[in-house]
Coordinates of C-alpha atoms in Angstrom, one line a residue:
M24 CA -98.7 -75.8 1.3
P25 CA -96.9 -76.0 4.6
E26 CA -96.7 -72.7 6.4
T27 CA -96.8 -71.1 9.8
P28 CA -99.7 -72.3 12.0
G29 CA -102.3 -69.6 12.8
A30 CA -101.2 -67.4 9.8
P31 CA -104.0 -65.2 8.4
Q32 CA -106.2 -67.0 5.8
R33 CA -104.3 -67.2 2.7
T34 CA -105.4 -65.3 -0.5
R35 CA -104.9 -66.5 -4.0
P36 CA -102.3 -67.2 -5.2
S37 CA -100.5 -69.3 -2.5
P38 CA -97.7 -67.5 -0.7
R39 CA -95.4 -70.2 -2.2
E40 CA -96.4 -69.6 -5.8
L41 CA -94.1 -67.6 -8.1
T42 CA -96.3 -65.3 -10.2
E43 CA -93.9 -62.8 -11.8
G44 CA -91.6 -63.4 -14.8
L45 CA -92.8 -66.9 -15.5
A46 CA -91.6 -68.3 -18.9
P47 CA -94.4 -69.0 -21.3
E48 CA -93.7 -72.7 -21.3
V49 CA -94.1 -72.7 -17.5
V50 CA -97.5 -71.2 -17.8
R51 CA -98.5 -73.5 -20.6
A52 CA -97.7 -76.6 -18.5
G53 CA -100.9 -76.0 -16.5
P54 CA -101.7 -77.8 -13.2
P55 CA -100.0 -81.0 -12.2
P56 CA -101.8 -84.2 -13.4
T57 CA -103.4 -86.8 -11.3
P58 CA -101.1 -89.8 -11.1
R59 CA -102.0 -92.8 -13.2
L60 CA -101.8 -95.7 -10.8
V61 CA -102.7 -99.4 -10.9
G62 CA -102.6 -101.8 -7.9
A63 CA -103.2 -101.4 -4.2
I64 CA -102.4 -97.7 -4.0
T65 CA -104.9 -95.3 -5.6
V66 CA -105.1 -91.6 -5.7
R67 CA -108.1 -89.3 -6.3
P68 CA -108.7 -85.5 -6.2
V69 CA -110.0 -84.1 -2.9
R70 CA -113.5 -82.5 -2.9
P71 CA -113.5 -79.2 -0.9
E72 CA -116.6 -80.1 1.0
G73 CA -118.4 -83.0 2.8
A74 CA -116.5 -86.1 4.0
D75 CA -113.3 -85.3 2.1
L76 CA -113.1 -81.9 3.8
D77 CA -113.8 -83.4 7.2
L78 CA -111.1 -86.0 6.7
V79 CA -108.4 -83.6 5.7
H80 CA -109.3 -81.1 8.4
A81 CA -109.2 -83.9 11.1
W82 CA -105.8 -85.3 9.8
M83 CA -104.2 -81.9 9.7
N84 CA -105.1 -81.2 13.3
L85 CA -103.5 -84.5 14.6
P86 CA -100.3 -83.8 16.4
H87 CA -98.1 -86.0 14.2
V88 CA -99.2 -84.2 11.1
A89 CA -99.4 -80.7 12.5
E90 CA -95.8 -80.8 13.8
F91 CA -94.3 -80.5 10.4
F92 CA -97.2 -79.7 8.0
G93 CA -98.1 -76.7 10.1
Q94 CA -101.7 -76.3 8.9
A95 CA -103.8 -77.1 12.0
W96 CA -106.5 -74.8 10.6
P97 CA -110.3 -74.5 11.2
R98 CA -112.5 -76.4 8.9
E99 CA -113.5 -73.2 7.1
R100 CA -110.0 -72.4 6.2
W101 CA -109.3 -75.8 4.8
A102 CA -112.5 -75.5 2.7
D103 CA -111.0 -72.3 1.2
E104 CA -107.6 -73.9 0.7
L105 CA -108.8 -76.9 -1.1
A106 CA -111.2 -74.9 -3.3
A107 CA -108.4 -72.4 -4.1
Q108 CA -105.9 -75.2 -5.1
A109 CA -108.6 -76.9 -7.3
G110 CA -109.4 -73.5 -8.9
G111 CA -105.9 -72.6 -9.9
D112 CA -103.1 -74.0 -12.0
Y113 CA -100.4 -74.3 -9.4
A114 CA -101.4 -77.2 -7.1
R115 CA -103.9 -80.0 -6.8
P116 CA -104.9 -81.8 -3.5
H117 CA -105.5 -85.6 -3.5
L118 CA -106.4 -88.4 -1.1
V119 CA -104.4 -91.7 -1.2
A120 CA -105.9 -95.0 -0.4
V121 CA -104.2 -98.4 0.2
D122 CA -106.4 -101.4 -0.5
G123 CA -109.4 -99.2 -0.5
A124 CA -108.8 -97.4 2.8
E125 CA -107.8 -93.8 2.7
V126 CA -104.6 -93.2 4.6
A127 CA -102.8 -90.1 3.3
Y128 CA -103.2 -86.6 2.0
I129 CA -100.9 -85.3 -0.8
E130 CA -100.5 -82.0 -2.6
L131 CA -99.0 -81.9 -6.0
Y132 CA -97.6 -78.6 -7.4
R133 CA -95.8 -77.4 -10.3
A134 CA -92.2 -77.0 -9.0
A135 CA -91.3 -74.3 -11.7
R136 CA -94.0 -72.1 -10.2
D137 CA -92.9 -72.7 -6.6
V138 CA -90.2 -71.1 -4.5
I139 CA -88.1 -74.2 -4.8
A140 CA -87.5 -73.3 -8.4
E141 CA -85.1 -70.6 -7.1
H142 CA -82.9 -73.5 -5.7
Y143 CA -82.6 -75.9 -8.7
P144 CA -83.0 -75.8 -12.5
A145 CA -86.7 -76.5 -12.6
D146 CA -88.3 -77.9 -15.8
P147 CA -91.8 -76.7 -16.6
H148 CA -93.3 -80.1 -16.1
D149 CA -91.5 -81.0 -12.8
V150 CA -94.0 -81.8 -10.0
G151 CA -93.5 -81.2 -6.3
L152 CA -95.1 -83.4 -3.6
H153 CA -96.2 -82.8 -0.1
I154 CA -97.4 -85.8 1.8
A155 CA -99.0 -86.5 5.2
I156 CA -99.8 -89.9 6.5
G157 CA -103.1 -89.1 8.2
A158 CA -104.1 -92.4 9.8
P159 CA -101.9 -92.6 12.9
E160 CA -101.9 -96.4 13.0
R161 CA -100.3 -96.4 9.6
T162 CA -97.2 -94.3 10.5
G163 CA -93.8 -95.8 11.0
R164 CA -94.6 -98.8 8.8
G165 CA -92.9 -97.9 5.6
L166 CA -96.1 -96.6 4.0
G167 CA -94.5 -93.1 3.2
P168 CA -91.8 -94.5 0.8
R169 CA -94.4 -96.8 -0.9
I170 CA -96.7 -93.9 -1.5
M171 CA -93.9 -91.6 -2.7
A172 CA -92.6 -94.1 -5.2
A173 CA -96.0 -95.0 -6.4
V174 CA -97.1 -91.4 -6.9
A175 CA -93.9 -90.6 -8.7
S176 CA -94.3 -93.5 -11.1
G177 CA -98.0 -92.5 -11.7
L178 CA -96.9 -88.9 -12.5
F179 CA -94.4 -90.1 -15.0
A180 CA -97.1 -92.3 -16.5
A181 CA -99.6 -89.5 -16.6
D182 CA -97.3 -86.8 -18.1
P183 CA -94.4 -88.1 -20.4
R184 CA -92.9 -84.6 -20.2
C185 CA -92.5 -84.8 -16.4
R186 CA -88.8 -85.3 -15.8
R187 CA -88.6 -85.0 -12.0
V188 CA -90.6 -85.3 -8.8
M189 CA -89.5 -83.1 -6.0
L190 CA -89.9 -83.3 -2.3
E191 CA -88.8 -80.6 0.3
P192 CA -89.5 -81.7 3.8
D193 CA -88.4 -79.7 6.8
A194 CA -84.7 -80.3 7.3
A195 CA -85.3 -81.4 10.8
N196 CA -87.9 -84.0 9.7
T197 CA -85.6 -87.1 10.0
A198 CA -88.5 -89.5 9.3
A199 CA -89.4 -87.7 6.0
R200 CA -85.8 -87.6 4.9
R201 CA -85.5 -91.4 5.7
A202 CA -88.6 -92.1 3.7
A203 CA -87.4 -90.0 0.7
R204 CA -84.2 -92.0 0.6
R205 CA -86.1 -95.3 0.8
A206 CA -88.3 -94.2 -2.1
G207 CA -85.2 -93.8 -4.3
M208 CA -84.9 -90.0 -4.1
H209 CA -81.6 -88.1 -4.3
L210 CA -80.7 -85.3 -1.8
L211 CA -79.8 -82.2 -3.7
G212 CA -78.9 -80.3 -0.3
E213 CA -80.5 -78.1 2.3
V214 CA -82.1 -74.8 1.1
E215 CA -83.6 -71.8 2.8
L216 CA -87.2 -71.3 1.9
P217 CA -89.3 -68.3 3.1
H218 CA -91.0 -70.4 5.7
K219 CA -88.4 -73.1 6.6
R220 CA -85.1 -74.7 6.1
A221 CA -85.8 -77.7 3.8
A222 CA -84.1 -80.8 2.6
L223 CA -84.5 -80.7 -1.2
F224 CA -84.9 -84.2 -2.7
V225 CA -85.5 -85.2 -6.3
L226 CA -86.6 -88.5 -8.0
P227 CA -85.7 -88.3 -11.8
R228 CA -87.4 -90.1 -14.6
T229 CA -83.9 -91.2 -15.7
T230 CA -80.4 -90.6 -14.4
A231 CA -80.0 -88.1 -17.2
D232 CA -82.8 -86.0 -15.6
L233 CA -80.9 -85.5 -12.4
P234 CA -80.1 -81.7 -11.9
G235 CA -76.5 -80.9 -12.9

């Protein structure tokens, strides 16, 4: 999850994860599902070794990703990060491909177990999304909104109890804010998180699922 570059290697749980006073239904929700997609955009879990690890590590150290994702870490730290996510119930890392070519990295997390839950009425099955378009040649071409919309649709298909998909880019990241709006997301406002000021967006399953 995005945090300060060069910070000490994280321990489990993630610094973003809420661990105290969780309602039983939040714990029972378990980890976020893998989106159920059909068509040109596909998603699969990341393996914390080999070619998957090499790809994520390389992308995260590219300037256009590192600027806002803030995780230009060594390969060994990324191996630990991906393994920690896969071994817990809070988050899951995935790779996104378009027409068979892998172009983006996403992290899905349970919003009710994240610091953003302190800023809106989170439902146990809400899912948060972090996204990085890794391939530099694919940036600025409308790919971000396509992926966001497809992943949200796939999450709703995979988990009928998922009411909302959340996004919280850095408030200064105008490209991410524009992409969120183009994906149909609603801005709930700017919020102060422990590591950044964020623009909190939501894509609800139905209009009735918009936070009041």
